[in-house]
PDB file of C-alpha atoms in Angstrom:
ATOM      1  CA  UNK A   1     -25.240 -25.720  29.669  1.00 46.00           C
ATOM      2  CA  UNK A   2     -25.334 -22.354  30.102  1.00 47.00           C
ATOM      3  CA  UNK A   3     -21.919 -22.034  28.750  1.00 51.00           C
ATOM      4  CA  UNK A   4     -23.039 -23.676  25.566  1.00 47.00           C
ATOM      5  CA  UNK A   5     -26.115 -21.780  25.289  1.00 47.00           C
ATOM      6  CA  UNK A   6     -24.347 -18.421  24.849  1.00 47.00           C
ATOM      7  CA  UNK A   7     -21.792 -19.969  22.833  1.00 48.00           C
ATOM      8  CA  UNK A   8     -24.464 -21.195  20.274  1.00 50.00           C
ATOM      9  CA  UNK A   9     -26.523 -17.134  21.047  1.00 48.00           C
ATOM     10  CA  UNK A  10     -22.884 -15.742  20.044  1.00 47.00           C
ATOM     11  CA  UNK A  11     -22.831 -18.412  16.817  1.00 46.00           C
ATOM     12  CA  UNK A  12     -26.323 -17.084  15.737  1.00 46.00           C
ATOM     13  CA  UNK A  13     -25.854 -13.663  16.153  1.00 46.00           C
ATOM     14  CA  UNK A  14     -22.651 -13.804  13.870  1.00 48.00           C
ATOM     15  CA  UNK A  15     -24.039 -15.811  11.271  1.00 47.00           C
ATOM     16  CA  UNK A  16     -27.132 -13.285  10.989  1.00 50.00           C
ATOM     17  CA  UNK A  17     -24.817  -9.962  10.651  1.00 49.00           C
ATOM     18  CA  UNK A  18     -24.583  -8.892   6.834  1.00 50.00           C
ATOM     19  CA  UNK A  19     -20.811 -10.092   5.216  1.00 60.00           C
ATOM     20  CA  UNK A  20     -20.857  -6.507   3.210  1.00 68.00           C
ATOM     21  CA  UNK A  21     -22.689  -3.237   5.165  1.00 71.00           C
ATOM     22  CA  UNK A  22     -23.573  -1.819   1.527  1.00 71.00           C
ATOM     23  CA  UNK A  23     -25.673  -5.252   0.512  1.00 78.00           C
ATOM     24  CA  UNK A  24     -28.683  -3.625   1.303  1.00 77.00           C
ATOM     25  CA  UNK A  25     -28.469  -0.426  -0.161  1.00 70.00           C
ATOM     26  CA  UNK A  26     -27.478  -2.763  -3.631  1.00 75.00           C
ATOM     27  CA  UNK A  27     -29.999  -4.996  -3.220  1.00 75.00           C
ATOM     28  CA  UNK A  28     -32.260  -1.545  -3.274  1.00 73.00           C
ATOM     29  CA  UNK A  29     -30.885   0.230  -6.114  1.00 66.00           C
ATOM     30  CA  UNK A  30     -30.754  -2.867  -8.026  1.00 72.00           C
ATOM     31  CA  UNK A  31     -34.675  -3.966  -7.492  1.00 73.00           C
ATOM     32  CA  UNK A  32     -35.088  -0.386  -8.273  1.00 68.00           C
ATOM     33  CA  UNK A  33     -33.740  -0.119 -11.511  1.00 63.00           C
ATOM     34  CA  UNK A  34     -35.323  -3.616 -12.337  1.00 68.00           C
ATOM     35  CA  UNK A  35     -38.692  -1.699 -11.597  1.00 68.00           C
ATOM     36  CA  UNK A  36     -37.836   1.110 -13.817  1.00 66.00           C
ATOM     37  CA  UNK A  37     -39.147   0.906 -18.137  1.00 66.00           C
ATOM     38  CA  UNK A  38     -35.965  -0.270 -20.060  1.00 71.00           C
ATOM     39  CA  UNK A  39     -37.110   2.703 -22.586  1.00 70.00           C
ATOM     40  CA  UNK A  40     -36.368   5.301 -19.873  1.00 70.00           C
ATOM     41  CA  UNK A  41     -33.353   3.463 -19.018  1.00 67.00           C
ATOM     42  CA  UNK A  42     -32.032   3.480 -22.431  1.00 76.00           C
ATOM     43  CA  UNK A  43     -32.488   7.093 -22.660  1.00 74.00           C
ATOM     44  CA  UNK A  44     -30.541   8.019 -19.443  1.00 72.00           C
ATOM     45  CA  UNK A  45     -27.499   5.662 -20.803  1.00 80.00           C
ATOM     46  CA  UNK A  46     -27.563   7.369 -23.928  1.00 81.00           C
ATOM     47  CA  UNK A  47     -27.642  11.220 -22.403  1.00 83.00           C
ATOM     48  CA  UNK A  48     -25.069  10.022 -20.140  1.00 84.00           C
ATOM     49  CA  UNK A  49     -23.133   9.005 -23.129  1.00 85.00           C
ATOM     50  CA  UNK A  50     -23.514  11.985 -25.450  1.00 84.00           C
ATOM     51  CA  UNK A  51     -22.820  14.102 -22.617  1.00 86.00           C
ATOM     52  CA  UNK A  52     -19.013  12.387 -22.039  1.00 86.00           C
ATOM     53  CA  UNK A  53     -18.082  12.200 -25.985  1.00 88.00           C
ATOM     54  CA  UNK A  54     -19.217  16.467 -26.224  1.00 82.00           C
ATOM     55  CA  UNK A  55     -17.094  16.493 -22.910  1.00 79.00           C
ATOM     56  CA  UNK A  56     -14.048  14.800 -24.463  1.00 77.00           C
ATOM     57  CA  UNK A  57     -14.663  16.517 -27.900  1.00 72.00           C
ATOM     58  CA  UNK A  58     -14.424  19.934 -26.079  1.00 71.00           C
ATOM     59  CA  UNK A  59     -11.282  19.259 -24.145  1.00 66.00           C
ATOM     60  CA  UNK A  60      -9.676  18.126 -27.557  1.00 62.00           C
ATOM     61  CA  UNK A  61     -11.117  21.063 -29.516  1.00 59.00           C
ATOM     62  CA  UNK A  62      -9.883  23.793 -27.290  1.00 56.00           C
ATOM     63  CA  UNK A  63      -6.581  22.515 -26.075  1.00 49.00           C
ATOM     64  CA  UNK A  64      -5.836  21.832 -30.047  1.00 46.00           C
ATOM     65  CA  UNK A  65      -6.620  25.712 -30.430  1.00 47.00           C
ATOM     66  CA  UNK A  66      -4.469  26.834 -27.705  1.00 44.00           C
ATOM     67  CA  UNK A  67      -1.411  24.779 -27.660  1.00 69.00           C
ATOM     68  CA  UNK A  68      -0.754  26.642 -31.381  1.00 86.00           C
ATOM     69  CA  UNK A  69       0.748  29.730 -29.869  1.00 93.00           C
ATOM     70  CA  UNK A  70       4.726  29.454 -30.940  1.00 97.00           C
ATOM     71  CA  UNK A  71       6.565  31.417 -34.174  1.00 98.00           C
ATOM     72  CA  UNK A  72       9.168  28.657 -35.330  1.00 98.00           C
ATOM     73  CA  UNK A  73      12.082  29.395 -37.068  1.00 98.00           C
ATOM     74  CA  UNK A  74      13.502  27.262 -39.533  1.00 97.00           C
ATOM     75  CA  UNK A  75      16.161  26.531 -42.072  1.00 96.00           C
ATOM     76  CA  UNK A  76      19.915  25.648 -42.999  1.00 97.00           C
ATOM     77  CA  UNK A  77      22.975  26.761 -41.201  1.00 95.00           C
ATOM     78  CA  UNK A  78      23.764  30.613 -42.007  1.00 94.00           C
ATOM     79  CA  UNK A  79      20.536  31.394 -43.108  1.00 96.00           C
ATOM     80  CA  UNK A  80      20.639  34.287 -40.540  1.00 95.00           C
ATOM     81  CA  UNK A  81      17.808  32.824 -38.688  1.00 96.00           C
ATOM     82  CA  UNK A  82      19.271  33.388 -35.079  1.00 96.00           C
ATOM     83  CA  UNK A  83      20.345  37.288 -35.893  1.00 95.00           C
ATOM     84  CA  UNK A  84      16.564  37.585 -37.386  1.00 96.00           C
ATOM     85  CA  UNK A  85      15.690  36.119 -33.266  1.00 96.00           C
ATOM     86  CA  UNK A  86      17.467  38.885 -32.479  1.00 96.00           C
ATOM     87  CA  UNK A  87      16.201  41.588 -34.545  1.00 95.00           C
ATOM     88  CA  UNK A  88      12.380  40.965 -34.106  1.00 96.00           C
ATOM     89  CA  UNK A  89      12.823  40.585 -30.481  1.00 95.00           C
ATOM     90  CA  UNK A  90      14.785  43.864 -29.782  1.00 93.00           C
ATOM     91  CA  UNK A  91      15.689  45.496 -33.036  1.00 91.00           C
ATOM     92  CA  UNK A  92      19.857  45.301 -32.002  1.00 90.00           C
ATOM     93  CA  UNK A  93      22.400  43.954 -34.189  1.00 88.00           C
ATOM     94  CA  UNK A  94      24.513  40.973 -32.133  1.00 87.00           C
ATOM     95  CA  UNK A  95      27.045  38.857 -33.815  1.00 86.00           C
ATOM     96  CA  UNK A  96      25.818  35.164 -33.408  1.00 85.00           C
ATOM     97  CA  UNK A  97      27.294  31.380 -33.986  1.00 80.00           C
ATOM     98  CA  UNK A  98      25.399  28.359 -34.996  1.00 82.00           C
ATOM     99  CA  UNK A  99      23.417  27.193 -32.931  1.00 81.00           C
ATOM    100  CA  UNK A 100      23.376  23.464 -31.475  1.00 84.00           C
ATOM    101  CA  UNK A 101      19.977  23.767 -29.034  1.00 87.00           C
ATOM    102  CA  UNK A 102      16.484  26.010 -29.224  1.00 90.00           C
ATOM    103  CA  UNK A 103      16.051  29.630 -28.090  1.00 94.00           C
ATOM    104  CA  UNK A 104      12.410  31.165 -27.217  1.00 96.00           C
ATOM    105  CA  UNK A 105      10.979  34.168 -25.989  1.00 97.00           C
ATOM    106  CA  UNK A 106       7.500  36.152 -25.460  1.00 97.00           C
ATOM    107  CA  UNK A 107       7.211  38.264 -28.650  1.00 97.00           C
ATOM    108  CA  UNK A 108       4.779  40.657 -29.311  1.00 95.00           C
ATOM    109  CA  UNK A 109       3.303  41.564 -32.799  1.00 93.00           C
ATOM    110  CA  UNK A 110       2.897  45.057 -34.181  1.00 90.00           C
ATOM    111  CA  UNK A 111      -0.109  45.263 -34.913  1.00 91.00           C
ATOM    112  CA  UNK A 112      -4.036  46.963 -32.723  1.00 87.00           C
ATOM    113  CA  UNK A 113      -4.237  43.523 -30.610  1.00 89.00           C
ATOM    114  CA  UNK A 114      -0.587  43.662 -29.601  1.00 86.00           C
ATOM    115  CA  UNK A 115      -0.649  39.777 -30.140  1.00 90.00           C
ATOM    116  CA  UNK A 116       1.585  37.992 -27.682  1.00 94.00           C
ATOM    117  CA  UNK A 117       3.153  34.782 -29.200  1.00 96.00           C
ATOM    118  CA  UNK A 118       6.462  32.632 -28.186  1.00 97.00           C
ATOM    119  CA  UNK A 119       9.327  33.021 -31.154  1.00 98.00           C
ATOM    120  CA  UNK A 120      11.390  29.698 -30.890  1.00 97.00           C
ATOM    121  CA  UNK A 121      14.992  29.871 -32.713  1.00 97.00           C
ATOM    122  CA  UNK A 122      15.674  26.387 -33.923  1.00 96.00           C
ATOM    123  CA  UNK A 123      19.003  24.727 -34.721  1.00 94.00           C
ATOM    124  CA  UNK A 124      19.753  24.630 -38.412  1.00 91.00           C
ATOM    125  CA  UNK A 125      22.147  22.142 -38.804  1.00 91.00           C
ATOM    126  CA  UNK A 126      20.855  18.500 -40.705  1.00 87.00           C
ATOM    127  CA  UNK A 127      21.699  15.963 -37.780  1.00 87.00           C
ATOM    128  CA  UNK A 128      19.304  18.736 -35.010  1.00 90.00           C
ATOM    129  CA  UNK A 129      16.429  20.284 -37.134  1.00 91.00           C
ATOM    130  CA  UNK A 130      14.385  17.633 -37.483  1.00 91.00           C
ATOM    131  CA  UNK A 131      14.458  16.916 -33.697  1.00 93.00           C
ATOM    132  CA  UNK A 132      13.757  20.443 -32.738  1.00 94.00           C
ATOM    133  CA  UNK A 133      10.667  20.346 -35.254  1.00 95.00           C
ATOM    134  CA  UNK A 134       9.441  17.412 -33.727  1.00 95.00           C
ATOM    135  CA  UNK A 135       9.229  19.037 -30.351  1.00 95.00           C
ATOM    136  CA  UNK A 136       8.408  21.802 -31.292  1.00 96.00           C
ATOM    137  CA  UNK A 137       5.591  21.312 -34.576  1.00 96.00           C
ATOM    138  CA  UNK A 138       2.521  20.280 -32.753  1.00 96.00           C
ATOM    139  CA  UNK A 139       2.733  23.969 -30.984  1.00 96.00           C
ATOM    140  CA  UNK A 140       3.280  26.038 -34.266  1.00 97.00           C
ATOM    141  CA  UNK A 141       1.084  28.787 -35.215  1.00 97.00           C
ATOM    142  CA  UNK A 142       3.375  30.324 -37.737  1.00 98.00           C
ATOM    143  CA  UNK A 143       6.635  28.777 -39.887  1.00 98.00           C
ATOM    144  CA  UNK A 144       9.286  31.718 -40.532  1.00 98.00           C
ATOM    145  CA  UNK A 145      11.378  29.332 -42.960  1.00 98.00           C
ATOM    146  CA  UNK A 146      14.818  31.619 -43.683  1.00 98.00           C
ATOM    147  CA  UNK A 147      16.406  31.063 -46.829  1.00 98.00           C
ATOM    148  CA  UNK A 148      19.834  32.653 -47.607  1.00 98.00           C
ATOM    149  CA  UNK A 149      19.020  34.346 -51.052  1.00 98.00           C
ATOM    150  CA  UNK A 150      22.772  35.045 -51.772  1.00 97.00           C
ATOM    151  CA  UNK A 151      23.892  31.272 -52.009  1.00 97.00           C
ATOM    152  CA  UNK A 152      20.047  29.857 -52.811  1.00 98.00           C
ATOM    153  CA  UNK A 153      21.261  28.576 -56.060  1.00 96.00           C
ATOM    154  CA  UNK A 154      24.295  26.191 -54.579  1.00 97.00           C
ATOM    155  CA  UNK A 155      21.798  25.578 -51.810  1.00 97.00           C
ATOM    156  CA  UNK A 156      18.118  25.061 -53.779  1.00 97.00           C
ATOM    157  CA  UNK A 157      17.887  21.157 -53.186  1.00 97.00           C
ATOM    158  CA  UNK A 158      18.949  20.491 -49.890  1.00 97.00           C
ATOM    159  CA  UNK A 159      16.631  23.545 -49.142  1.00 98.00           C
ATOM    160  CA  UNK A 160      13.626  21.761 -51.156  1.00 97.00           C
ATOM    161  CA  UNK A 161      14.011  18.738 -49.221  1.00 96.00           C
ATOM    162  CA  UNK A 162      14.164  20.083 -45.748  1.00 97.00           C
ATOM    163  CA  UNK A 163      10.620  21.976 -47.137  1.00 97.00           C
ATOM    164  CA  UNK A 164       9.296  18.532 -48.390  1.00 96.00           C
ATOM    165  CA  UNK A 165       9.889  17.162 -45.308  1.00 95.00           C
ATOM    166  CA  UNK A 166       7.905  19.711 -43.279  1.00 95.00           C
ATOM    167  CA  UNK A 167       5.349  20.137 -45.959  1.00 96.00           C
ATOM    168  CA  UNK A 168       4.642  16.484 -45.924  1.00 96.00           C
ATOM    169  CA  UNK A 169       4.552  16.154 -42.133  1.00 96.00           C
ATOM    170  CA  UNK A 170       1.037  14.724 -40.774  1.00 95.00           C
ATOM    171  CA  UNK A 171       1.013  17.086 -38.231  1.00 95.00           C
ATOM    172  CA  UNK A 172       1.835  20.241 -39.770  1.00 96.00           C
ATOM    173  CA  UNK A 173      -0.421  19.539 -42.560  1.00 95.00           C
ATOM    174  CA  UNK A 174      -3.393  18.936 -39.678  1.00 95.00           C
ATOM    175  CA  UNK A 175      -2.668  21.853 -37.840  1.00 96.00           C
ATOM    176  CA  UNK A 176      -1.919  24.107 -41.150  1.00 97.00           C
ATOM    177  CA  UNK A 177      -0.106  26.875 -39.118  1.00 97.00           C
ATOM    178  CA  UNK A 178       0.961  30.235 -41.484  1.00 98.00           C
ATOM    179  CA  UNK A 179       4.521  29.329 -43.771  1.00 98.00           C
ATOM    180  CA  UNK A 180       5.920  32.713 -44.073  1.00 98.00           C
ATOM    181  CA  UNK A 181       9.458  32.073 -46.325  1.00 98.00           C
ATOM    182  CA  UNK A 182      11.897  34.916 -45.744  1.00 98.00           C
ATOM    183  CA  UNK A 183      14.234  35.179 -48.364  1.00 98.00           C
ATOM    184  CA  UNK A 184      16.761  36.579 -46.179  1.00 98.00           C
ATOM    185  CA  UNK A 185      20.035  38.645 -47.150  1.00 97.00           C
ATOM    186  CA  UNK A 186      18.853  40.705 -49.607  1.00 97.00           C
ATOM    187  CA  UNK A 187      21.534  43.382 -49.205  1.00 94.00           C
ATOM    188  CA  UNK A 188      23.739  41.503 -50.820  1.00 95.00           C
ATOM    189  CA  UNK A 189      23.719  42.151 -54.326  1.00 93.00           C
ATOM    190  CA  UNK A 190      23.668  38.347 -55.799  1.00 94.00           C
ATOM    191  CA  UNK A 191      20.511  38.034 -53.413  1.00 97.00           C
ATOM    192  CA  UNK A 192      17.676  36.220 -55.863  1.00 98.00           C
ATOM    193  CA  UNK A 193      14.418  37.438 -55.531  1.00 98.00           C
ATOM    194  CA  UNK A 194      11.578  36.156 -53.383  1.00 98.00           C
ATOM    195  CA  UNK A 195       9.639  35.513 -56.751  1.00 98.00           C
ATOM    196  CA  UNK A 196      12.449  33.648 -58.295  1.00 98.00           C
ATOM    197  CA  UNK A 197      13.192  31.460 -55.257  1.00 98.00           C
ATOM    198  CA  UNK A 198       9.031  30.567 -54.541  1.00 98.00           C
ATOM    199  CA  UNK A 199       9.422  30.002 -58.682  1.00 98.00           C
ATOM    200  CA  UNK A 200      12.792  27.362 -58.613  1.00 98.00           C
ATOM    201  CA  UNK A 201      11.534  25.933 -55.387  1.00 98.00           C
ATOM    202  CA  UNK A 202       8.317  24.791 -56.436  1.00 98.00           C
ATOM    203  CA  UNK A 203       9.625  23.129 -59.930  1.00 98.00           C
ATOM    204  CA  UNK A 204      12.258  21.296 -57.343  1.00 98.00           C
ATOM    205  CA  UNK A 205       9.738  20.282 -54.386  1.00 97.00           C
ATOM    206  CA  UNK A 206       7.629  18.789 -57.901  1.00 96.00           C
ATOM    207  CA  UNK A 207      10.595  16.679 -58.508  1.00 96.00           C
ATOM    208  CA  UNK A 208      11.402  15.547 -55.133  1.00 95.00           C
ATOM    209  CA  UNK A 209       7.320  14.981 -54.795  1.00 94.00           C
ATOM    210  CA  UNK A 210       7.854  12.211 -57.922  1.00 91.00           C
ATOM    211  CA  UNK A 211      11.018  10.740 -56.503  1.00 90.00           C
ATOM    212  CA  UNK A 212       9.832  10.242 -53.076  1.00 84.00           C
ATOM    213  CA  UNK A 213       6.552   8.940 -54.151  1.00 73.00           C
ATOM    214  CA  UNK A 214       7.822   6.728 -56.001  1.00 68.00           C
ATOM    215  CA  UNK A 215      10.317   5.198 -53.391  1.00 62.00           C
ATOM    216  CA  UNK A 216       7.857   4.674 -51.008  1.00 57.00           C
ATOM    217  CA  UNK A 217       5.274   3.017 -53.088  1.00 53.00           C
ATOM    218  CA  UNK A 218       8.101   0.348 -54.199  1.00 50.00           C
ATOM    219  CA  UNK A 219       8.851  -0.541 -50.354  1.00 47.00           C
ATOM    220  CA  UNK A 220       5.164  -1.719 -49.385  1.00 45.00           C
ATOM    221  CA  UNK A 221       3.123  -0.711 -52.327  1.00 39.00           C
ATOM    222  CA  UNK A 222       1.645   2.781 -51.263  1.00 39.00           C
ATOM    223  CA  UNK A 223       2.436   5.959 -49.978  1.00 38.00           C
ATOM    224  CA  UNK A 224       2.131   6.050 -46.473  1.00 41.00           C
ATOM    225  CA  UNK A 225       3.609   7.824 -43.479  1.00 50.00           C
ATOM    226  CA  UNK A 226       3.454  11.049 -44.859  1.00 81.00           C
ATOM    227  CA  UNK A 227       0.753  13.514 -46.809  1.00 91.00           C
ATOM    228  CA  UNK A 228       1.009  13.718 -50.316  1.00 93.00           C
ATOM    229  CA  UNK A 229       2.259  17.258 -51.577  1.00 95.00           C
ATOM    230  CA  UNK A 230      -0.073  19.751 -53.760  1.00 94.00           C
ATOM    231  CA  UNK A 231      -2.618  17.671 -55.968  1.00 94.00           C
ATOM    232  CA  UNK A 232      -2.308  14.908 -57.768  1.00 92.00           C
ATOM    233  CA  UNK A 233      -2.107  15.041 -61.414  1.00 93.00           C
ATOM    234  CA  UNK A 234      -1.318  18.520 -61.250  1.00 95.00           C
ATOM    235  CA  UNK A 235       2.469  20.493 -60.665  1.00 96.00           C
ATOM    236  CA  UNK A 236       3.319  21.732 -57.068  1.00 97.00           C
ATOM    237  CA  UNK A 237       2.396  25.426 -56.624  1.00 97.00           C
ATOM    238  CA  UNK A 238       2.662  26.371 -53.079  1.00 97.00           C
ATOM    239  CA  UNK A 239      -1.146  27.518 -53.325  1.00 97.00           C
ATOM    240  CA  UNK A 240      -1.998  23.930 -52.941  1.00 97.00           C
ATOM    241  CA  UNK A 241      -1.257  23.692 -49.678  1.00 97.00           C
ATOM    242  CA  UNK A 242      -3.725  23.813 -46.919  1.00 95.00           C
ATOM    243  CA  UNK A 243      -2.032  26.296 -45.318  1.00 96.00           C
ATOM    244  CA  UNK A 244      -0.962  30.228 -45.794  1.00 97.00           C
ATOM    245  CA  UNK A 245       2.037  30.890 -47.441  1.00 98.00           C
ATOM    246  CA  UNK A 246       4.081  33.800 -48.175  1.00 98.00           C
ATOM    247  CA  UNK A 247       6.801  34.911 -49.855  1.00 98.00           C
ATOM    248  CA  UNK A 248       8.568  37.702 -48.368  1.00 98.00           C
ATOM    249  CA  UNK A 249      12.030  39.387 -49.018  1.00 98.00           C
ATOM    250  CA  UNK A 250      14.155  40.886 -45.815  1.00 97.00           C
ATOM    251  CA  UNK A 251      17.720  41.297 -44.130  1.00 96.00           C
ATOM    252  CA  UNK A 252      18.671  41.122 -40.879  1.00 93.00           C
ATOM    253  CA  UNK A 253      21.980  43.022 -41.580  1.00 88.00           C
ATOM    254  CA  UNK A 254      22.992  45.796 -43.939  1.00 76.00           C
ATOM    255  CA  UNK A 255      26.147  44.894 -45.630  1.00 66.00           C
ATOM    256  CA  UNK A 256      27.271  48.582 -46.593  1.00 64.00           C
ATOM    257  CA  UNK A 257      26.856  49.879 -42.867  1.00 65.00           C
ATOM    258  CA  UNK A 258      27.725  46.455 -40.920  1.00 60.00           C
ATOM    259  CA  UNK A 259      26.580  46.490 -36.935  1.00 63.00           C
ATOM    260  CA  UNK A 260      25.567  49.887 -37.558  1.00 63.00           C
ATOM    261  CA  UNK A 261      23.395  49.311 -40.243  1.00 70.00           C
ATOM    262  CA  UNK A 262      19.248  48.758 -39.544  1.00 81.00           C
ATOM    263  CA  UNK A 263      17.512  45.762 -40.464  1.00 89.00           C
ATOM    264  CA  UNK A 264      15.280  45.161 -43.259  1.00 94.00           C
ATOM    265  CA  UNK A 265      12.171  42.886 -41.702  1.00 96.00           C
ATOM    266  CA  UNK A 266       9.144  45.513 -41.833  1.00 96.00           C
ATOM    267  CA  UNK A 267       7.801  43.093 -44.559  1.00 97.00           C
ATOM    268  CA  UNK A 268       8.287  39.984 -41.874  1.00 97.00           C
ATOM    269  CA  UNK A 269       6.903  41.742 -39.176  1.00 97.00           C
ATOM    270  CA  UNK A 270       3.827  42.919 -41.033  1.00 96.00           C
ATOM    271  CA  UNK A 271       3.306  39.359 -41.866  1.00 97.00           C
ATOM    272  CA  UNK A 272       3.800  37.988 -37.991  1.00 97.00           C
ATOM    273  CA  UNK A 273       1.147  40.825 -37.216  1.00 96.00           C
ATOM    274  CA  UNK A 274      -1.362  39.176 -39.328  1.00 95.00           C
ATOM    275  CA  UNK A 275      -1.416  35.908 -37.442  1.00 94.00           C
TER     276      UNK A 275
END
């Protein structure tokens, strides 16, 4: 008897012990939130809310600002945009070859601030540049785009179309970084102008504008994937664009003196020490 007595005390006093230790603390909050006006309730939900979307804004807002602190250069094979690297970093002539992967470094702008930013050498040739770019735009303050103004005119449309391609880029055209164009090689004496080259450039980026639009809207019927260049109804001028462009003439050699020869890139570096 006895036996069974404790075994049905022991039986009880299992049954009666709470399955979950945190029931009644629940069971508290919950009858205390029943007892509280649904008007004050709603208010609380939607401070709690406003509070995490100006949280998440923020975090978006000021990474988007910071990320945007690299100087990319662009452009075709022999443009001379590796020996421009070179001379902005430490002002020394040093023969170079094409190159096949990215190069960066810290580089600091002439100018009261002493504005540090990171100058990233991309690879020029057609099957790289477009990968570089891509891992590379999103982080773009400034575009140096080098054109070789000695051999522009053999070189004008495959030049245009690497543009329209960047130009047209979603992200780019978001972020809007400075497009500084360095007509490059203007030692030599058939060097074109920088007027001349903005000038031929933007009648050939309006023609590549028609053909391409016109491609894409016969595959599925509208232009999508890309922003449209300039404004529609109206020819491509570069001051379309959304963001600052420039036109600028340089050399990173002199042809007459060779290695010994200074650079010409005042006019670049006065524009990087505006950014």
């Amino acid at each position: 008897v006895t036996n069974s007595s404790s075994g049905n005390m022991g039986e009880k006093t299992h049954k009666d012990s709470p399955e979950n230790p945190f029931e009644p603390f629940i069971e508290s909050l919950r009858q205390q939130v029943e007892d509280q006006d649904p008007v004050i309730l709603i208010g609380v939900i939607v401070a709690l809310a406003v509070v995490v979307i100006t949280c998440v804004f923020l975090k978006y807002f000021l990474t988007s600002k910071t990320v945007q602190s690299a100087i990319l250069l662009v452009g075709l094979c022999d443009s001379g945009k590796t020996l421009l690297f070179i001379r902005l970093l430490s002002g020394k002539f040093k023969r170079t070859q094409t190159s096949i992967t990215d190069s960066s470094a810290p580089y600091r702008a002439k100018n009261e601030r002493s504005s540090s930013w990171t100058l990233i050498d991309l690879p020029g040739h057609d099957s790289l540049r477009f990968q570089y770019l891509e891992k590379f735009k999103s982080s773009a303050r400034a575009i140096v785009f080098v054109v070789d103004s000695a051999i522009f005119q053999k070189e004008v449309r495959d030049v245009a179309e690497f543009l329209y391609m960047l130009l047209t880029d979603t992200v780019i055209s978001r972020n809007a970084p400075t497009l500084l164009v360095a007509c490059n090689k203007q030692d030599i004496t058939m060097a074109k102008s920088a007027k001349l080259i903005q000038h031929q450039l933007e009648k050939e980026l309006n023609t590549l504008r028609v053909t391409r639009s016109a491609a894409l809207s016969a595959q599925d019927g509208s232009v999508g994937g890309s922003v449209y260049l300039g404004k529609k109804g109206k020819d491509f001028e570069f001051s379309q664009l959304p963001m600052r462009v420039e036109f600028l003439e340089c050399s990173a050699r002199s042809s007459s003196k060779g290695e010994e020869g200074e650079a010409d890139i005042e006019s670049l570096e006065k524009s990087l020490a505006k950014l």
